[in-house]
Short mmCIF file of C-alpha atoms and ligand atoms in Angstrom, two decimals:
data_model
loop_
_atom_site.label_atom_id
_atom_site.label_comp_id
_atom_site.label_asym_id
_atom_site.label_seq_id
_atom_site.Cartn_x
_atom_site.Cartn_y
_atom_site.Cartn_z
CA MET K 1 7.80 -20.39 -9.74
CA ALA K 2 4.57 -19.62 -11.57
CA LYS K 3 5.48 -21.30 -14.87
CA GLU K 4 1.93 -22.56 -15.35
CA MET K 5 0.69 -18.97 -15.65
CA THR K 6 0.64 -16.78 -18.76
CA LEU K 7 -0.10 -13.08 -18.94
CA LEU K 8 -0.54 -11.17 -22.19
CA TRP K 9 -0.42 -7.47 -21.37
CA GLY K 10 -0.04 -3.94 -22.70
CA SER K 11 2.10 -1.21 -21.16
CA GLY K 12 0.17 1.52 -19.32
CA SER K 13 -3.14 -0.34 -19.29
CA PRO K 14 -4.60 -0.06 -15.75
CA PRO K 15 -6.39 -3.45 -16.01
CA CYS K 16 -3.13 -5.17 -17.02
CA TRP K 17 -1.19 -3.39 -14.30
CA ARG K 18 -3.66 -4.63 -11.64
CA VAL K 19 -2.93 -8.27 -12.46
CA MET K 20 0.82 -7.63 -12.45
CA ILE K 21 0.62 -5.94 -9.04
CA VAL K 22 -1.26 -8.90 -7.56
CA LEU K 23 1.24 -11.37 -9.05
CA GLU K 24 4.02 -9.41 -7.35
CA GLU K 25 2.15 -9.07 -4.05
CA LYS K 26 1.52 -12.82 -4.00
CA ASN K 27 5.17 -13.47 -4.79
CA LEU K 28 4.29 -15.33 -7.99
CA LYS K 29 7.53 -15.05 -9.94
CA GLY K 30 8.61 -16.48 -13.27
CA TYR K 31 5.22 -16.52 -14.99
CA ASN K 32 5.15 -16.52 -18.79
CA GLN K 33 4.41 -13.08 -20.05
CA LYS K 34 4.24 -11.23 -23.34
CA LEU K 35 4.18 -7.47 -23.72
CA LEU K 36 1.97 -6.59 -26.69
CA SER K 37 1.64 -3.29 -28.52
CA PHE K 38 -1.78 -1.61 -28.74
CA GLU K 39 -0.34 0.73 -31.42
CA LYS K 40 0.53 -2.24 -33.61
CA GLY K 41 -2.87 -3.84 -32.97
CA GLU K 42 -1.30 -6.87 -31.30
CA HIS K 43 -4.22 -7.07 -28.85
CA LYS K 44 -6.27 -8.36 -31.79
CA SER K 45 -3.81 -11.16 -32.62
CA SER K 46 -5.04 -14.76 -32.69
CA GLN K 47 -3.10 -15.52 -29.50
CA VAL K 48 -5.16 -12.92 -27.63
CA MET K 49 -8.46 -13.68 -29.39
CA GLU K 50 -8.15 -17.34 -28.34
CA MET K 51 -8.05 -16.26 -24.72
CA ASN K 52 -10.22 -13.17 -24.95
CA PRO K 53 -12.67 -12.96 -27.88
CA ARG K 54 -13.08 -9.23 -27.18
CA GLY K 55 -9.46 -8.73 -28.20
CA GLN K 56 -8.62 -6.91 -24.99
CA LEU K 57 -5.76 -7.05 -22.54
CA PRO K 58 -5.05 -8.41 -20.02
CA ALA K 59 -5.48 -12.02 -21.06
CA PHE K 60 -4.41 -14.30 -18.24
CA LYS K 61 -4.29 -18.06 -17.96
CA HIS K 62 -3.48 -20.40 -15.07
CA ASN K 63 -3.22 -23.99 -16.28
CA ASN K 64 -6.38 -24.23 -18.41
CA HIS K 65 -8.28 -21.55 -16.54
CA VAL K 66 -8.64 -18.37 -18.58
CA LEU K 67 -9.33 -15.13 -16.72
CA ASN K 68 -9.51 -12.21 -19.08
CA GLU K 69 -11.21 -9.76 -16.71
CA SER K 70 -8.71 -8.02 -14.45
CA TYR K 71 -11.02 -8.15 -11.41
CA ALA K 72 -11.59 -11.87 -11.96
CA ALA K 73 -7.87 -12.59 -12.30
CA CYS K 74 -7.04 -10.57 -9.16
CA PHE K 75 -9.74 -12.22 -7.02
CA TYR K 76 -8.74 -15.64 -8.34
CA LEU K 77 -5.07 -15.15 -7.47
CA GLU K 78 -5.90 -13.82 -4.02
CA SER K 79 -8.18 -16.76 -3.24
CA GLN K 80 -5.84 -19.41 -4.70
CA TYR K 81 -2.78 -18.04 -2.88
CA GLN K 82 -4.34 -16.71 0.32
CA SER K 83 -1.43 -17.65 2.53
CA GLN K 84 1.31 -16.68 0.06
CA GLY K 85 2.84 -13.20 -0.05
CA ASN K 86 0.70 -10.30 1.17
CA LYS K 87 -2.92 -10.79 2.15
CA LEU K 88 -5.00 -8.48 -0.03
CA ILE K 89 -8.42 -8.82 1.64
CA PRO K 90 -8.52 -7.31 5.15
CA GLU K 91 -9.86 -9.33 8.11
CA CYS K 92 -11.58 -6.37 9.77
CA PRO K 93 -15.22 -6.21 8.54
CA ALA K 94 -15.22 -2.40 8.28
CA GLU K 95 -12.06 -2.41 6.19
CA LYS K 96 -13.30 -5.34 4.12
CA ALA K 97 -16.57 -3.57 3.36
CA MET K 98 -14.65 -0.43 2.38
CA MET K 99 -12.36 -2.48 0.16
CA TYR K 100 -15.26 -4.00 -1.80
CA GLN K 101 -17.02 -0.65 -2.09
CA ARG K 102 -14.01 1.31 -3.32
CA MET K 103 -12.66 -1.36 -5.63
CA PHE K 104 -15.87 -1.43 -7.64
CA GLU K 105 -16.14 2.36 -7.60
CA ALA K 106 -12.72 2.35 -9.29
CA ASN K 107 -14.53 1.27 -12.47
CA THR K 108 -16.41 4.57 -12.53
CA LEU K 109 -13.19 6.52 -12.10
CA GLY K 110 -11.61 4.54 -14.96
CA GLN K 111 -14.62 5.08 -17.22
CA LYS K 112 -14.79 8.84 -16.61
CA MET K 113 -11.06 9.14 -17.17
CA ALA K 114 -11.33 7.24 -20.46
CA ASP K 115 -14.24 9.47 -21.57
CA VAL K 116 -11.83 12.42 -21.50
CA ILE K 117 -8.48 10.89 -22.45
CA TYR K 118 -9.84 8.82 -25.35
CA TYR K 119 -12.50 11.25 -26.56
CA ASN K 120 -10.77 12.04 -29.86
CA TRP K 121 -9.75 8.46 -30.38
CA LYS K 122 -13.23 7.03 -29.74
CA VAL K 123 -15.46 9.65 -31.34
CA PRO K 124 -15.19 10.15 -35.14
CA GLU K 125 -14.13 13.71 -36.05
CA ALA K 126 -17.50 14.68 -37.55
CA GLU K 127 -19.31 13.68 -34.35
CA ARG K 128 -17.05 15.52 -31.90
CA HIS K 129 -18.37 18.51 -29.95
CA ASP K 130 -16.41 20.80 -27.65
CA SER K 131 -19.47 20.87 -25.39
CA ALA K 132 -19.43 17.06 -25.04
CA LEU K 133 -15.74 17.02 -24.13
CA LYS K 134 -16.35 19.85 -21.66
CA ARG K 135 -19.18 17.82 -20.07
CA ASN K 136 -16.92 14.77 -19.82
CA LYS K 137 -14.21 16.90 -18.18
CA GLU K 138 -16.73 18.24 -15.66
CA ALA K 139 -17.90 14.71 -14.86
CA LEU K 140 -14.28 13.62 -14.37
CA THR K 141 -13.58 16.61 -12.13
CA ALA K 142 -16.60 15.78 -9.94
CA GLU K 143 -15.47 12.15 -9.75
CA ILE K 144 -11.93 13.13 -8.74
CA LYS K 145 -13.25 15.48 -6.05
CA LEU K 146 -15.13 12.50 -4.65
CA TRP K 147 -11.90 10.48 -4.45
CA GLU K 148 -9.99 13.39 -2.92
CA GLY K 149 -12.72 13.46 -0.23
CA TYR K 150 -12.48 9.68 0.26
CA MET K 151 -8.73 9.91 0.82
CA GLN K 152 -9.23 12.80 3.23
CA LYS K 153 -11.62 10.70 5.34
CA ALA K 154 -9.75 7.39 4.99
CA SER K 155 -8.79 5.74 8.27
CA GLY K 156 -5.27 5.01 7.02
CA PRO K 157 -2.90 5.69 4.15
CA PHE K 158 -4.59 3.17 1.85
CA VAL K 159 -7.91 3.35 0.02
CA ALA K 160 -9.66 0.96 2.44
CA GLY K 161 -7.78 2.06 5.54
CA LYS K 162 -4.68 0.76 7.29
CA ASN K 163 -3.79 -2.06 4.92
CA PHE K 164 -2.83 -2.30 1.28
CA SER K 165 -5.69 -4.27 -0.30
CA LEU K 166 -7.37 -5.19 -3.56
CA ALA K 167 -8.93 -1.71 -3.46
CA ASP K 168 -5.45 -0.20 -3.96
CA VAL K 169 -4.73 -2.75 -6.68
CA MET K 170 -7.79 -1.49 -8.59
CA VAL K 171 -7.50 2.23 -7.81
CA PHE K 172 -3.77 2.97 -7.92
CA PRO K 173 -3.21 2.28 -11.64
CA SER K 174 -6.01 4.73 -12.50
CA VAL K 175 -4.60 7.37 -10.14
CA ALA K 176 -1.16 6.89 -11.74
CA TYR K 177 -2.82 7.25 -15.15
CA LEU K 178 -4.17 10.65 -14.10
CA TYR K 179 -0.62 11.80 -13.33
CA ARG K 180 0.67 10.33 -16.56
CA PHE K 181 -1.74 12.72 -18.31
CA GLY K 182 -0.66 15.83 -16.43
CA PHE K 183 -2.97 15.82 -13.40
CA CYS K 184 -2.22 18.70 -11.00
CA GLU K 185 -0.66 17.58 -7.67
CA GLU K 186 -1.39 20.86 -5.84
CA ARG K 187 -5.13 20.86 -6.55
CA TYR K 188 -5.68 17.40 -5.03
CA PRO K 189 -3.17 17.04 -2.17
CA LYS K 190 -4.63 13.84 -0.67
CA LEU K 191 -4.54 12.01 -3.99
CA ALA K 192 -1.01 13.32 -4.55
CA ALA K 193 0.06 12.01 -1.13
CA TYR K 194 -1.52 8.64 -1.93
CA TYR K 195 0.20 8.49 -5.33
CA ASN K 196 3.58 9.49 -3.92
CA SER K 197 3.40 7.07 -1.01
CA LEU K 198 2.56 4.09 -3.22
CA LYS K 199 4.60 4.68 -6.35
CA ASP K 200 7.72 3.19 -4.75
CA ARG K 201 5.99 0.15 -3.26
CA SER K 202 7.90 -2.86 -4.54
CA SER K 203 4.99 -4.54 -6.39
CA ILE K 204 4.10 -1.26 -8.10
CA LYS K 205 7.60 -0.08 -8.95
CA THR K 206 8.59 -3.49 -10.35
CA SER K 207 5.56 -3.53 -12.64
CA TRP K 208 5.66 0.19 -13.61
CA PRO K 209 4.60 0.54 -17.29
CA PRO K 210 7.86 0.35 -19.27
CA THR K 211 6.67 2.79 -21.94
CA TRP K 212 6.12 5.43 -19.23
CA LEU K 213 9.81 5.27 -18.36
CA GLU K 214 10.78 6.04 -21.94
CA SER K 215 8.44 8.90 -22.88
CA PRO K 216 7.39 12.20 -21.25
CA THR K 217 4.03 12.73 -19.53
CA GLN K 218 1.22 14.40 -21.48
CA ASP K 219 -0.76 17.44 -20.34
CA LEU K 220 -4.30 16.50 -21.35
CA LEU K 221 -5.59 16.61 -17.75
CA LYS K 222 -3.71 19.68 -16.55
CA ASP K 223 -6.92 21.70 -16.10
CA ILE K 224 -8.92 19.03 -14.30
N1 LIG O 1 -12.84 -5.49 -18.46
C1 LIG O 1 -11.52 -5.55 -18.83
C2 LIG O 1 -11.17 -4.30 -19.61
C3 LIG O 1 -9.89 -4.46 -20.29
C4 LIG O 1 -9.62 -3.30 -21.22
O1 LIG O 1 -10.44 -2.36 -21.38
N2 LIG O 1 -8.46 -3.33 -21.85
C5 LIG O 1 -8.10 -2.30 -22.79
C6 LIG O 1 -6.73 -1.74 -22.44
S1 LIG O 1 -6.79 -0.79 -20.99
C7 LIG O 1 -8.01 -2.90 -24.17
O2 LIG O 1 -7.51 -3.98 -24.36
N3 LIG O 1 -8.49 -2.14 -25.17
C8 LIG O 1 -8.42 -2.53 -26.53
C9 LIG O 1 -9.76 -2.70 -27.15
O3 LIG O 1 -10.79 -2.59 -26.47
O4 LIG O 1 -9.78 -2.95 -28.37
C10 LIG O 1 -10.64 -5.74 -17.59
O5 LIG O 1 -10.80 -5.01 -16.60
O6 LIG O 1 -9.81 -6.61 -17.65
#
């Protein structure tokens, strides 16, 4: 039982989902957790700010160790619980190198996705330009084509090859986010196959964003 761990999280947030997937993969059950609402501004509550002065989720704590960066929390859990649950860093040097490469590239995918999905939310109305949104969409399309190519060339069903690894932990939530916003399965068949093969994996299904189960998908990315 992982009673000495606390996770403050928000539904649908890829960084939060990563930590939850690792907790499941490492068989760390029974941790303290609190689902907070971004809509209600609960990520700026004093409980979060004490752990993460940026007022962002996830905020994760193990004993007195605070890890409020999703990558940091995931690496920490993997290294602390190496022999528990599934091993998330491959032994094979080629696969390990691919894992590190792709997991950090996942940040770029996440950023380009956010530049489109949150454009209206981030940019004040008077400063918005159709041309800027179009440019962001083109940049996202180029990025997704890159990932479709990666999955085509991958040496196995997972991002880094034959084994589920930290690369999948970082990439899958962003890929799922694309589908949540209406991404077209037919246009990117390799990404669709990846998404469909992983969405029922136990660690992923168990931690599926609860708000996604209650509301329909949106079509913001249907043309990407
Ligand atoms: N670097 C952080 C990013 C976390 C992050 O961007 N969280 C978003 C939700 S996906 C958030 O809390 N946004 C609220 C805000 O920035 O005010 C990580 O990977 O853990």
